[in-house]
């Protein structure tokens, strides 16, 4: 696990882009259409989900930084 | 490891309400992110950026961003941009236009801005349709596509915007899809860096209207299409015209040196001599 | 351009006087497209602007010209363009934009015979209503009409002052005759002209609301790049400049756009009069027609007719107070115009039955002569 993914449902429009294009299959979609982090341990922190989200509803932070805090 | 965390949010206007107006999955939001990162990467200050748009879905983009922003009239954004750049050359002027905006109603301004080589970066959001007005055909709508104003199929061949501006004299021309987000960001960065008229044609998906017309029912499907049909300039060089049919050639298409309008004007001023008491 | 160092007498063409006025007013950006009979203004600016630190650009059409002018003004530079009928028609969308976004700019329309390509080389006054209502939507504008070379100079400076003061597009409607004729004039030197600048924000950027009424109806306006980073749009907007469809916000915006001018109508009653105080029949004229009208009135007086002239310098907002005053003291009013009757409609509108309003119209490309006006005056004289 190298990245920590946070999703802000308030801005998410449930387009599915983040989930579909995650190279590691980290994300999945809930019953009501929002993405969620299903397999956090597989996340490489590549950031594709963040930069492809049209609504700025995902941020990926480096996991190491997270531990230092 | 991504370095982009929270960067976008520091450029969004805190006084604007989000989520933004665009439809779920619309590619314009992806472009907006790439544009912000490119601006940040080039280390421009917020105060020196002037972000200008025409009218259309893409026209709403500047409203959200914490720059000097100007939402002009349909097709005419480049004319305002020309005035701003020439009146205050220290400003970094960026124009965002739709395909109808840039190539139909604003087509004349586009070729003349390119011909003059005004030092402006033009980002053309080519979603192959008039998004805002409900999905009518535009000069980049593919032949045969059914739109709300070409209900029996589009009869008109499409413009290749990049080739039009190349022929008109643009100093820099590049193309990317929004699927290729990192490439898009790099190309915008290069365009911003370029002295002279630079154009980035952004192949973007309009989920709502083109999605309907092409029976692609989601942003994901449309981005898959972008992925599957894009060909890099280098690869394109090895393909025949037949093989390239229907493909999107991406990358830097033109990069050349040419004097800008402003540089030529400065030379003219030096030649005639400034005399403040001329009146 | 010959310098005006010592108020010497100069023989100037109207167009050149206009260009001199613009430069003296501080205009440092001109964008235009060639068209008869306005081309000379553009040519004078093309010659002068590079020499005074300004920018001249010939654009691809008149829409582009006014777009560039508005852009330059947003960058903080006083800007103008000049055109004639066909080009003026193309400019209308951007006049509308400048009114809505409150961007100061000056537009000169040297009127020629219309409609369409019409009579490119001949004078007319057919754009008077277009200058007021040509752009879509209810919008405020100020329209001035010069009737001499000197006035073309003077009103150009005043046009810049008004556009800066109220942050609106100001239109000068001249005509082919005023633009092309030469007169000998003594112009004020630069330091003798009073200039106005747009109000500027005094608050820090964090407090700045670009479209908030400061009490005068005219919000302060920074230039792009000065740290205020605000949003400008032609959409209806709130006080921060963001698009809105809230009825209260749109209503407030529209009311302010109109009130900033209408509260000052008393300051916009600019006219000259001759024998008008005791006139039984008053001629109301503007632009080049005011010249034969003056001749006619003088000759009428020589013949013992109590006739007078009121020459309007502001066409829009219509000088209702001034005109009503003369309607009240005259038995008849004659409005000669080189159109089918445009400003005369306004005169009739504000006439409350106390006076008979008559017209004299000519649209064949020839000037209305003093003889024609005098004959009409004699004909209608009670
Ligand atoms: C002069 C003028 N004509 C027509 C319109 C209506 N209009 C608004 S947006 C638009 C088309 C937008 O299409 P495009 O430029 O491709 O941008 P998109 O919405 O797809 O981003 C049109 C025709 C207008 N606003 N102004
Ligand atoms: S950062 Fe990369 S790996 Fe992690 S969830 Fe996002 S796209 Fe998947
Ligand atoms: S890409 Fe963004 S808007 Fe779309 S589903 Fe994912 S988080 Fe939501
Ligand atoms: S109509 Fe099309 S272009 Fe406009 S916001 Fe929706 S998806 Fe985007």
mmCIF file of N, CA, C and O in Angstrom, chain B residues 13 15-16 46-48 50 60 62-63 66-74 76 79-80 82-84 86-88 91 108-110 112-113 115-116 261 265 268-269 272-279, chain C residues 3 5 20 23-24 29 48-52 54-61 63-64 67-68 70-72 74-75 77 93-94 97 223-227 229-235 240 242-243:
data_model
loop_
_atom_site.group_PDB
_atom_site.id
_atom_site.type_symbol
_atom_site.label_atom_id
_atom_site.label_comp_id
_atom_site.label_asym_id
_atom_site.label_seq_id
_atom_site.Cartn_x
_atom_site.Cartn_y
_atom_site.Cartn_z
ATOM 1 N N UNK B 13 -11.910 28.504 -6.798
ATOM 2 C CA UNK B 13 -12.401 29.666 -6.048
ATOM 3 C C UNK B 13 -13.221 29.186 -4.858
ATOM 4 O O UNK B 13 -14.210 28.462 -5.023
ATOM 5 N N UNK B 15 -15.136 30.826 -3.191
ATOM 6 C CA UNK B 15 -16.457 31.444 -3.171
ATOM 7 C C UNK B 15 -17.428 30.802 -4.167
ATOM 8 O O UNK B 15 -18.577 31.209 -4.255
ATOM 9 N N UNK B 16 -16.953 29.822 -4.935
ATOM 10 C CA UNK B 16 -17.859 29.149 -5.877
ATOM 11 C C UNK B 16 -18.380 27.863 -5.265
ATOM 12 O O UNK B 16 -17.708 27.205 -4.486
ATOM 13 N N UNK B 46 -0.930 33.378 -9.722
ATOM 14 C CA UNK B 46 -2.357 33.497 -10.045
ATOM 15 C C UNK B 46 -2.672 34.867 -10.632
ATOM 16 O O UNK B 46 -3.538 35.000 -11.487
ATOM 17 N N UNK B 47 -1.970 35.875 -10.167
ATOM 18 C CA UNK B 47 -2.267 37.242 -10.609
ATOM 19 C C UNK B 47 -1.899 37.501 -12.065
ATOM 20 O O UNK B 47 -2.481 38.370 -12.706
ATOM 21 N N UNK B 48 -0.923 36.778 -12.579
ATOM 22 C CA UNK B 48 -0.501 37.072 -13.955
ATOM 23 C C UNK B 48 -1.305 36.282 -14.991
ATOM 24 O O UNK B 48 -1.227 36.559 -16.183
ATOM 25 N N UNK B 50 -4.502 35.306 -17.064
ATOM 26 C CA UNK B 50 -5.854 35.703 -17.454
ATOM 27 C C UNK B 50 -6.445 34.518 -18.213
ATOM 28 O O UNK B 50 -5.881 34.070 -19.208
ATOM 29 N N UNK B 60 -17.833 27.739 -19.245
ATOM 30 C CA UNK B 60 -18.024 27.890 -17.807
ATOM 31 C C UNK B 60 -16.745 27.653 -17.006
ATOM 32 O O UNK B 60 -16.702 27.886 -15.803
ATOM 33 N N UNK B 62 -13.611 29.037 -16.680
ATOM 34 C CA UNK B 62 -12.867 30.046 -15.919
ATOM 35 C C UNK B 62 -13.553 30.480 -14.620
ATOM 36 O O UNK B 62 -12.868 30.821 -13.652
ATOM 37 N N UNK B 63 -14.869 30.446 -14.616
ATOM 38 C CA UNK B 63 -15.616 30.901 -13.434
ATOM 39 C C UNK B 63 -15.106 30.260 -12.145
ATOM 40 O O UNK B 63 -15.131 30.872 -11.094
ATOM 41 N N UNK B 66 -9.300 30.573 -9.633
ATOM 42 C CA UNK B 66 -8.870 31.779 -8.936
ATOM 43 C C UNK B 66 -7.798 32.541 -9.732
ATOM 44 O O UNK B 66 -6.668 32.702 -9.286
ATOM 45 N N UNK B 67 -8.185 32.982 -10.933
ATOM 46 C CA UNK B 67 -7.299 33.805 -11.763
ATOM 47 C C UNK B 67 -8.071 35.066 -12.142
ATOM 48 O O UNK B 67 -9.207 35.247 -11.700
ATOM 49 N N UNK B 68 -7.484 35.890 -12.968
ATOM 50 C CA UNK B 68 -8.271 36.926 -13.625
ATOM 51 C C UNK B 68 -9.075 36.186 -14.684
ATOM 52 O O UNK B 68 -8.483 35.559 -15.565
ATOM 53 N N UNK B 69 -10.385 36.232 -14.618
ATOM 54 C CA UNK B 69 -11.166 35.382 -15.524
ATOM 55 C C UNK B 69 -12.199 36.189 -16.292
ATOM 56 O O UNK B 69 -12.776 37.142 -15.776
ATOM 57 N N UNK B 70 -12.392 35.766 -17.534
ATOM 58 C CA UNK B 70 -13.262 36.522 -18.436
ATOM 59 C C UNK B 70 -14.056 35.556 -19.305
ATOM 60 O O UNK B 70 -13.494 34.765 -20.049
ATOM 61 N N UNK B 71 -15.355 35.645 -19.183
ATOM 62 C CA UNK B 71 -16.282 34.792 -19.931
ATOM 63 C C UNK B 71 -16.878 35.697 -20.999
ATOM 64 O O UNK B 71 -17.674 36.578 -20.695
ATOM 65 N N UNK B 72 -16.471 35.508 -22.243
ATOM 66 C CA UNK B 72 -16.797 36.501 -23.279
ATOM 67 C C UNK B 72 -18.061 36.109 -24.055
ATOM 68 O O UNK B 72 -19.018 35.645 -23.453
ATOM 69 N N UNK B 73 -18.048 36.315 -25.352
ATOM 70 C CA UNK B 73 -19.197 35.995 -26.193
ATOM 71 C C UNK B 73 -18.867 34.748 -27.023
ATOM 72 O O UNK B 73 -17.710 34.334 -27.102
ATOM 73 N N UNK B 74 -19.862 34.186 -27.651
ATOM 74 C CA UNK B 74 -19.679 32.933 -28.381
ATOM 75 C C UNK B 74 -18.750 33.148 -29.580
ATOM 76 O O UNK B 74 -19.065 33.909 -30.494
ATOM 77 N N UNK B 76 -15.824 34.572 -29.757
ATOM 78 C CA UNK B 76 -14.982 35.771 -29.857
ATOM 79 C C UNK B 76 -13.901 35.862 -28.785
ATOM 80 O O UNK B 76 -13.261 36.903 -28.643
ATOM 81 N N UNK B 79 -10.543 37.395 -29.564
ATOM 82 C CA UNK B 79 -10.434 38.828 -29.850
ATOM 83 C C UNK B 79 -10.209 39.605 -28.551
ATOM 84 O O UNK B 79 -9.376 40.505 -28.499
ATOM 85 N N UNK B 80 -10.922 39.230 -27.507
ATOM 86 C CA UNK B 80 -10.707 39.861 -26.201
ATOM 87 C C UNK B 80 -9.278 39.572 -25.731
ATOM 88 O O UNK B 80 -8.585 40.443 -25.206
ATOM 89 N N UNK B 82 -6.674 38.965 -27.478
ATOM 90 C CA UNK B 82 -5.703 39.753 -28.248
ATOM 91 C C UNK B 82 -5.575 41.148 -27.642
ATOM 92 O O UNK B 82 -4.465 41.656 -27.449
ATOM 93 N N UNK B 83 -6.704 41.761 -27.323
ATOM 94 C CA UNK B 83 -6.680 43.096 -26.723
ATOM 95 C C UNK B 83 -5.961 43.100 -25.382
ATOM 96 O O UNK B 83 -5.138 43.979 -25.105
ATOM 97 N N UNK B 84 -6.239 42.112 -24.576
ATOM 98 C CA UNK B 84 -5.616 42.048 -23.248
ATOM 99 C C UNK B 84 -4.111 41.854 -23.370
ATOM 100 O O UNK B 84 -3.325 42.555 -22.740
ATOM 101 N N UNK B 86 -2.075 42.476 -25.854
ATOM 102 C CA UNK B 86 -1.336 43.596 -26.437
ATOM 103 C C UNK B 86 -1.320 44.799 -25.505
ATOM 104 O O UNK B 86 -0.351 45.554 -25.445
ATOM 105 N N UNK B 87 -2.402 44.970 -24.742
ATOM 106 C CA UNK B 87 -2.458 46.112 -23.839
ATOM 107 C C UNK B 87 -1.575 45.890 -22.615
ATOM 108 O O UNK B 87 -1.055 46.837 -22.040
ATOM 109 N N UNK B 88 -1.401 44.643 -22.213
ATOM 110 C CA UNK B 88 -0.592 44.362 -21.026
ATOM 111 C C UNK B 88 0.173 43.061 -21.251
ATOM 112 O O UNK B 88 -0.220 41.995 -20.782
ATOM 113 N N UNK B 91 0.924 39.922 -18.886
ATOM 114 C CA UNK B 91 -0.055 38.914 -18.483
ATOM 115 C C UNK B 91 0.109 37.636 -19.311
ATOM 116 O O UNK B 91 0.487 37.685 -20.476
ATOM 117 N N UNK B 108 -12.885 32.434 -37.919
ATOM 118 C CA UNK B 108 -12.098 33.513 -38.506
ATOM 119 C C UNK B 108 -11.109 34.093 -37.500
ATOM 120 O O UNK B 108 -9.961 34.377 -37.822
ATOM 121 N N UNK B 109 -11.578 34.247 -36.260
ATOM 122 C CA UNK B 109 -10.680 34.791 -35.235
ATOM 123 C C UNK B 109 -9.535 33.818 -34.963
ATOM 124 O O UNK B 109 -8.405 34.216 -34.710
ATOM 125 N N UNK B 110 -9.875 32.523 -35.012
ATOM 126 C CA UNK B 110 -8.855 31.503 -34.753
ATOM 127 C C UNK B 110 -7.735 31.577 -35.788
ATOM 128 O O UNK B 110 -6.552 31.638 -35.432
ATOM 129 N N UNK B 112 -6.909 34.028 -37.688
ATOM 130 C CA UNK B 112 -6.163 35.294 -37.656
ATOM 131 C C UNK B 112 -5.291 35.424 -36.420
ATOM 132 O O UNK B 112 -4.210 36.013 -36.489
ATOM 133 N N UNK B 113 -5.729 34.870 -35.313
ATOM 134 C CA UNK B 113 -4.863 34.871 -34.125
ATOM 135 C C UNK B 113 -3.622 34.034 -34.421
ATOM 136 O O UNK B 113 -2.504 34.397 -34.047
ATOM 137 N N UNK B 115 -2.377 33.432 -37.451
ATOM 138 C CA UNK B 115 -1.601 34.154 -38.471
ATOM 139 C C UNK B 115 -0.762 35.268 -37.844
ATOM 140 O O UNK B 115 0.420 35.435 -38.160
ATOM 141 N N UNK B 116 -1.369 36.018 -36.922
ATOM 142 C CA UNK B 116 -0.638 37.113 -36.267
ATOM 143 C C UNK B 116 0.408 36.601 -35.299
ATOM 144 O O UNK B 116 1.286 37.330 -34.881
ATOM 145 N N UNK B 261 3.374 38.857 -32.763
ATOM 146 C CA UNK B 261 2.863 40.183 -33.118
ATOM 147 C C UNK B 261 3.492 41.237 -32.222
ATOM 148 O O UNK B 261 3.932 42.293 -32.675
ATOM 149 N N UNK B 265 5.690 44.485 -33.119
ATOM 150 C CA UNK B 265 5.176 45.810 -32.775
ATOM 151 C C UNK B 265 6.228 46.609 -31.997
ATOM 152 O O UNK B 265 6.427 47.797 -32.229
ATOM 153 N N UNK B 268 8.633 47.963 -34.347
ATOM 154 C CA UNK B 268 8.046 49.109 -35.050
ATOM 155 C C UNK B 268 8.151 50.361 -34.176
ATOM 156 O O UNK B 268 8.542 51.439 -34.634
ATOM 157 N N UNK B 269 7.830 50.203 -32.893
ATOM 158 C CA UNK B 269 7.893 51.344 -31.973
ATOM 159 C C UNK B 269 9.323 51.872 -31.891
ATOM 160 O O UNK B 269 9.562 53.077 -31.927
ATOM 161 N N UNK B 272 9.987 53.908 -35.116
ATOM 162 C CA UNK B 272 9.378 55.235 -35.280
ATOM 163 C C UNK B 272 9.711 56.153 -34.099
ATOM 164 O O UNK B 272 9.625 57.367 -34.220
ATOM 165 N N UNK B 273 10.098 55.571 -32.972
ATOM 166 C CA UNK B 273 10.505 56.391 -31.841
ATOM 167 C C UNK B 273 9.336 56.883 -31.023
ATOM 168 O O UNK B 273 8.414 57.504 -31.534
ATOM 169 N N UNK B 274 9.385 56.605 -29.742
ATOM 170 C CA UNK B 274 8.308 57.057 -28.856
ATOM 171 C C UNK B 274 8.516 58.528 -28.521
ATOM 172 O O UNK B 274 9.617 58.958 -28.240
ATOM 173 N N UNK B 275 7.447 59.258 -28.602
ATOM 174 C CA UNK B 275 7.496 60.680 -28.306
ATOM 175 C C UNK B 275 6.229 61.018 -27.536
ATOM 176 O O UNK B 275 5.164 61.176 -28.104
ATOM 177 N N UNK B 276 6.348 61.076 -26.217
ATOM 178 C CA UNK B 276 5.156 61.192 -25.390
ATOM 179 C C UNK B 276 4.415 62.507 -25.562
ATOM 180 O O UNK B 276 3.272 62.636 -25.162
ATOM 181 N N UNK B 277 5.070 63.472 -26.156
ATOM 182 C CA UNK B 277 4.394 64.756 -26.310
ATOM 183 C C UNK B 277 3.803 64.912 -27.707
ATOM 184 O O UNK B 277 3.603 66.010 -28.186
ATOM 185 N N UNK B 278 3.571 63.772 -28.356
ATOM 186 C CA UNK B 278 3.129 63.817 -29.756
ATOM 187 C C UNK B 278 1.794 64.534 -29.937
ATOM 188 O O UNK B 278 1.472 64.966 -31.030
ATOM 189 N N UNK B 279 1.002 64.604 -28.888
ATOM 190 C CA UNK B 279 -0.310 65.231 -29.065
ATOM 191 C C UNK B 279 -0.262 66.712 -28.700
ATOM 192 O O UNK B 279 0.291 67.049 -27.681
ATOM 193 N N UNK C 3 1.883 69.087 -33.808
ATOM 194 C CA UNK C 3 1.690 69.209 -32.362
ATOM 195 C C UNK C 3 0.941 70.483 -31.993
ATOM 196 O O UNK C 3 1.055 71.498 -32.667
ATOM 197 N N UNK C 5 1.221 72.779 -29.376
ATOM 198 C CA UNK C 5 2.000 73.218 -28.212
ATOM 199 C C UNK C 5 1.495 74.548 -27.673
ATOM 200 O O UNK C 5 1.473 74.795 -26.489
ATOM 201 N N UNK C 20 -7.280 63.122 -32.437
ATOM 202 C CA UNK C 20 -6.576 63.975 -31.475
ATOM 203 C C UNK C 20 -7.287 63.985 -30.132
ATOM 204 O O UNK C 20 -6.651 63.946 -29.074
ATOM 205 N N UNK C 23 -6.566 60.723 -28.307
ATOM 206 C CA UNK C 23 -5.215 60.667 -27.749
ATOM 207 C C UNK C 23 -5.098 61.597 -26.542
ATOM 208 O O UNK C 23 -4.499 61.255 -25.526
ATOM 209 N N UNK C 24 -5.717 62.750 -26.656
ATOM 210 C CA UNK C 24 -5.653 63.717 -25.556
ATOM 211 C C UNK C 24 -6.426 63.185 -24.330
ATOM 212 O O UNK C 24 -6.081 63.484 -23.197
ATOM 213 N N UNK C 29 -5.168 52.510 -26.946
ATOM 214 C CA UNK C 29 -5.402 51.258 -27.674
ATOM 215 C C UNK C 29 -6.495 51.491 -28.690
ATOM 216 O O UNK C 29 -7.561 52.021 -28.371
ATOM 217 N N UNK C 48 -0.282 57.541 -35.081
ATOM 218 C CA UNK C 48 0.075 58.180 -33.812
ATOM 219 C C UNK C 48 0.342 57.214 -32.653
ATOM 220 O O UNK C 48 1.237 57.449 -31.849
ATOM 221 N N UNK C 49 -0.469 56.165 -32.543
ATOM 222 C CA UNK C 49 -0.374 55.348 -31.320
ATOM 223 C C UNK C 49 1.015 54.770 -31.042
ATOM 224 O O UNK C 49 1.483 54.831 -29.909
ATOM 225 N N UNK C 50 1.705 54.222 -32.057
ATOM 226 C CA UNK C 50 3.039 53.680 -31.755
ATOM 227 C C UNK C 50 3.995 54.755 -31.239
ATOM 228 O O UNK C 50 4.965 54.448 -30.556
ATOM 229 N N UNK C 51 3.694 56.004 -31.529
ATOM 230 C CA UNK C 51 4.591 57.092 -31.128
ATOM 231 C C UNK C 51 4.310 57.612 -29.730
ATOM 232 O O UNK C 51 5.056 58.423 -29.206
ATOM 233 N N UNK C 52 3.204 57.180 -29.156
ATOM 234 C CA UNK C 52 2.881 57.660 -27.810
ATOM 235 C C UNK C 52 2.761 56.499 -26.809
ATOM 236 O O UNK C 52 2.118 56.612 -25.781
ATOM 237 N N UNK C 54 1.281 53.656 -27.325
ATOM 238 C CA UNK C 54 0.007 52.939 -27.411
ATOM 239 C C UNK C 54 0.076 51.794 -28.401
ATOM 240 O O UNK C 54 1.108 51.545 -29.024
ATOM 241 N N UNK C 55 -1.026 51.087 -28.524
ATOM 242 C CA UNK C 55 -1.091 49.940 -29.425
ATOM 243 C C UNK C 55 -2.181 50.162 -30.463
ATOM 244 O O UNK C 55 -3.302 50.540 -30.129
ATOM 245 N N UNK C 56 -1.826 49.915 -31.700
ATOM 246 C CA UNK C 56 -2.809 49.924 -32.785
ATOM 247 C C UNK C 56 -2.831 48.544 -33.406
ATOM 248 O O UNK C 56 -1.786 47.951 -33.666
ATOM 249 N N UNK C 57 -4.025 48.044 -33.666
ATOM 250 C CA UNK C 57 -4.106 46.775 -34.404
ATOM 251 C C UNK C 57 -5.301 46.800 -35.343
ATOM 252 O O UNK C 57 -6.391 47.254 -34.966
ATOM 253 N N UNK C 58 -5.053 46.354 -36.547
ATOM 254 C CA UNK C 58 -6.163 46.182 -37.490
ATOM 255 C C UNK C 58 -6.653 44.748 -37.359
ATOM 256 O O UNK C 58 -5.914 43.798 -37.594
ATOM 257 N N UNK C 59 -7.912 44.605 -36.967
ATOM 258 C CA UNK C 59 -8.447 43.273 -36.709
ATOM 259 C C UNK C 59 -9.094 42.693 -37.970
ATOM 260 O O UNK C 59 -9.161 43.350 -39.000
ATOM 261 N N UNK C 60 -9.623 41.486 -37.844
ATOM 262 C CA UNK C 60 -10.191 40.793 -39.006
ATOM 263 C C UNK C 60 -11.627 41.205 -39.304
ATOM 264 O O UNK C 60 -12.153 40.900 -40.370
ATOM 265 N N UNK C 61 -12.274 41.865 -38.371
ATOM 266 C CA UNK C 61 -13.613 42.401 -38.612
ATOM 267 C C UNK C 61 -13.981 43.301 -37.433
ATOM 268 O O UNK C 61 -13.182 43.489 -36.519
ATOM 269 N N UNK C 63 -16.424 42.878 -35.207
ATOM 270 C CA UNK C 63 -16.729 42.148 -33.961
ATOM 271 C C UNK C 63 -15.423 41.978 -33.196
ATOM 272 O O UNK C 63 -15.334 42.224 -31.992
ATOM 273 N N UNK C 64 -14.412 41.550 -33.927
ATOM 274 C CA UNK C 64 -13.094 41.356 -33.332
ATOM 275 C C UNK C 64 -12.538 42.676 -32.814
ATOM 276 O O UNK C 64 -11.917 42.727 -31.746
ATOM 277 N N UNK C 67 -14.148 43.481 -29.594
ATOM 278 C CA UNK C 67 -13.689 42.494 -28.614
ATOM 279 C C UNK C 67 -12.311 42.876 -28.087
ATOM 280 O O UNK C 67 -12.063 42.884 -26.874
ATOM 281 N N UNK C 68 -11.412 43.231 -28.986
ATOM 282 C CA UNK C 68 -10.053 43.600 -28.584
ATOM 283 C C UNK C 68 -10.060 44.880 -27.746
ATOM 284 O O UNK C 68 -9.316 45.007 -26.770
ATOM 285 N N UNK C 70 -12.478 45.923 -25.787
ATOM 286 C CA UNK C 70 -12.969 45.588 -24.444
ATOM 287 C C UNK C 70 -11.870 44.877 -23.649
ATOM 288 O O UNK C 70 -11.653 45.163 -22.476
ATOM 289 N N UNK C 71 -11.160 43.982 -24.323
ATOM 290 C CA UNK C 71 -10.055 43.291 -23.656
ATOM 291 C C UNK C 71 -9.006 44.273 -23.159
ATOM 292 O O UNK C 71 -8.572 44.216 -22.007
ATOM 293 N N UNK C 72 -8.612 45.202 -24.019
ATOM 294 C CA UNK C 72 -7.592 46.179 -23.634
ATOM 295 C C UNK C 72 -8.073 47.028 -22.466
ATOM 296 O O UNK C 72 -7.310 47.342 -21.546
ATOM 297 N N UNK C 74 -10.142 46.092 -20.143
ATOM 298 C CA UNK C 74 -10.062 45.255 -18.933
ATOM 299 C C UNK C 74 -8.625 45.180 -18.421
ATOM 300 O O UNK C 74 -8.387 44.980 -17.233
ATOM 301 N N UNK C 75 -7.677 45.334 -19.334
ATOM 302 C CA UNK C 75 -6.277 45.346 -18.931
ATOM 303 C C UNK C 75 -5.865 46.731 -18.421
ATOM 304 O O UNK C 75 -4.706 46.959 -18.102
ATOM 305 N N UNK C 77 -6.411 49.875 -20.011
ATOM 306 C CA UNK C 77 -6.017 50.882 -20.992
ATOM 307 C C UNK C 77 -7.261 51.489 -21.657
ATOM 308 O O UNK C 77 -8.144 50.766 -22.098
ATOM 309 N N UNK C 93 -23.249 43.029 -30.657
ATOM 310 C CA UNK C 93 -23.196 42.035 -29.581
ATOM 311 C C UNK C 93 -22.189 42.456 -28.509
ATOM 312 O O UNK C 93 -22.401 42.247 -27.317
ATOM 313 N N UNK C 94 -21.097 43.063 -28.956
ATOM 314 C CA UNK C 94 -20.086 43.447 -27.982
ATOM 315 C C UNK C 94 -20.440 44.748 -27.262
ATOM 316 O O UNK C 94 -19.964 44.999 -26.158
ATOM 317 N N UNK C 97 -22.311 43.364 -24.559
ATOM 318 C CA UNK C 97 -21.392 42.784 -23.563
ATOM 319 C C UNK C 97 -20.780 43.871 -22.675
ATOM 320 O O UNK C 97 -20.739 43.752 -21.449
ATOM 321 N N UNK C 223 -7.548 46.811 -12.936
ATOM 322 C CA UNK C 223 -7.134 46.189 -14.195
ATOM 323 C C UNK C 223 -6.760 44.743 -13.910
ATOM 324 O O UNK C 223 -6.351 44.408 -12.800
ATOM 325 N N UNK C 224 -6.891 43.896 -14.918
ATOM 326 C CA UNK C 224 -6.401 42.520 -14.780
ATOM 327 C C UNK C 224 -4.914 42.574 -14.454
ATOM 328 O O UNK C 224 -4.168 43.363 -15.022
ATOM 329 N N UNK C 225 -4.518 41.723 -13.527
ATOM 330 C CA UNK C 225 -3.105 41.658 -13.195
ATOM 331 C C UNK C 225 -2.723 42.488 -11.989
ATOM 332 O O UNK C 225 -1.569 42.497 -11.583
ATOM 333 N N UNK C 226 -3.706 43.179 -11.404
ATOM 334 C CA UNK C 226 -3.379 44.024 -10.246
ATOM 335 C C UNK C 226 -3.648 43.333 -8.910
ATOM 336 O O UNK C 226 -3.631 43.975 -7.873
ATOM 337 N N UNK C 227 -3.951 42.056 -8.975
ATOM 338 C CA UNK C 227 -4.104 41.311 -7.728
ATOM 339 C C UNK C 227 -5.537 41.054 -7.304
ATOM 340 O O UNK C 227 -5.772 40.403 -6.294
ATOM 341 N N UNK C 229 -8.055 39.583 -9.220
ATOM 342 C CA UNK C 229 -8.516 38.268 -9.710
ATOM 343 C C UNK C 229 -10.028 38.081 -9.657
ATOM 344 O O UNK C 229 -10.525 37.186 -8.980
ATOM 345 N N UNK C 230 -10.732 38.918 -10.386
ATOM 346 C CA UNK C 230 -12.186 38.800 -10.345
ATOM 347 C C UNK C 230 -12.715 38.212 -11.646
ATOM 348 O O UNK C 230 -11.955 37.995 -12.596
ATOM 349 N N UNK C 231 -14.000 37.957 -11.669
ATOM 350 C CA UNK C 231 -14.620 37.301 -12.822
ATOM 351 C C UNK C 231 -15.494 38.290 -13.582
ATOM 352 O O UNK C 231 -16.288 39.013 -12.990
ATOM 353 N N UNK C 232 -15.340 38.286 -14.895
ATOM 354 C CA UNK C 232 -16.134 39.154 -15.757
ATOM 355 C C UNK C 232 -16.942 38.266 -16.697
ATOM 356 O O UNK C 232 -16.389 37.373 -17.332
ATOM 357 N N UNK C 233 -18.224 38.511 -16.798
ATOM 358 C CA UNK C 233 -19.066 37.691 -17.676
ATOM 359 C C UNK C 233 -20.190 38.523 -18.259
ATOM 360 O O UNK C 233 -20.595 39.536 -17.676
ATOM 361 N N UNK C 234 -20.682 38.085 -19.403
ATOM 362 C CA UNK C 234 -21.858 38.703 -19.991
ATOM 363 C C UNK C 234 -23.147 38.086 -19.456
ATOM 364 O O UNK C 234 -24.241 38.555 -19.755
ATOM 365 N N UNK C 235 -23.005 37.027 -18.676
ATOM 366 C CA UNK C 235 -24.193 36.459 -18.026
ATOM 367 C C UNK C 235 -24.633 37.401 -16.910
ATOM 368 O O UNK C 235 -23.817 38.121 -16.336
ATOM 369 N N UNK C 240 -20.375 39.416 -6.899
ATOM 370 C CA UNK C 240 -19.013 38.898 -7.053
ATOM 371 C C UNK C 240 -18.666 38.614 -8.509
ATOM 372 O O UNK C 240 -17.581 38.143 -8.818
ATOM 373 N N UNK C 242 -20.275 36.399 -10.378
ATOM 374 C CA UNK C 242 -20.605 35.020 -10.755
ATOM 375 C C UNK C 242 -22.018 34.954 -11.331
ATOM 376 O O UNK C 242 -22.912 35.668 -10.878
ATOM 377 N N UNK C 243 -22.194 34.061 -12.315
ATOM 378 C CA UNK C 243 -23.511 33.930 -12.939
ATOM 379 C C UNK C 243 -24.607 33.660 -11.903
ATOM 380 O O UNK C 243 -24.394 32.915 -10.946
#
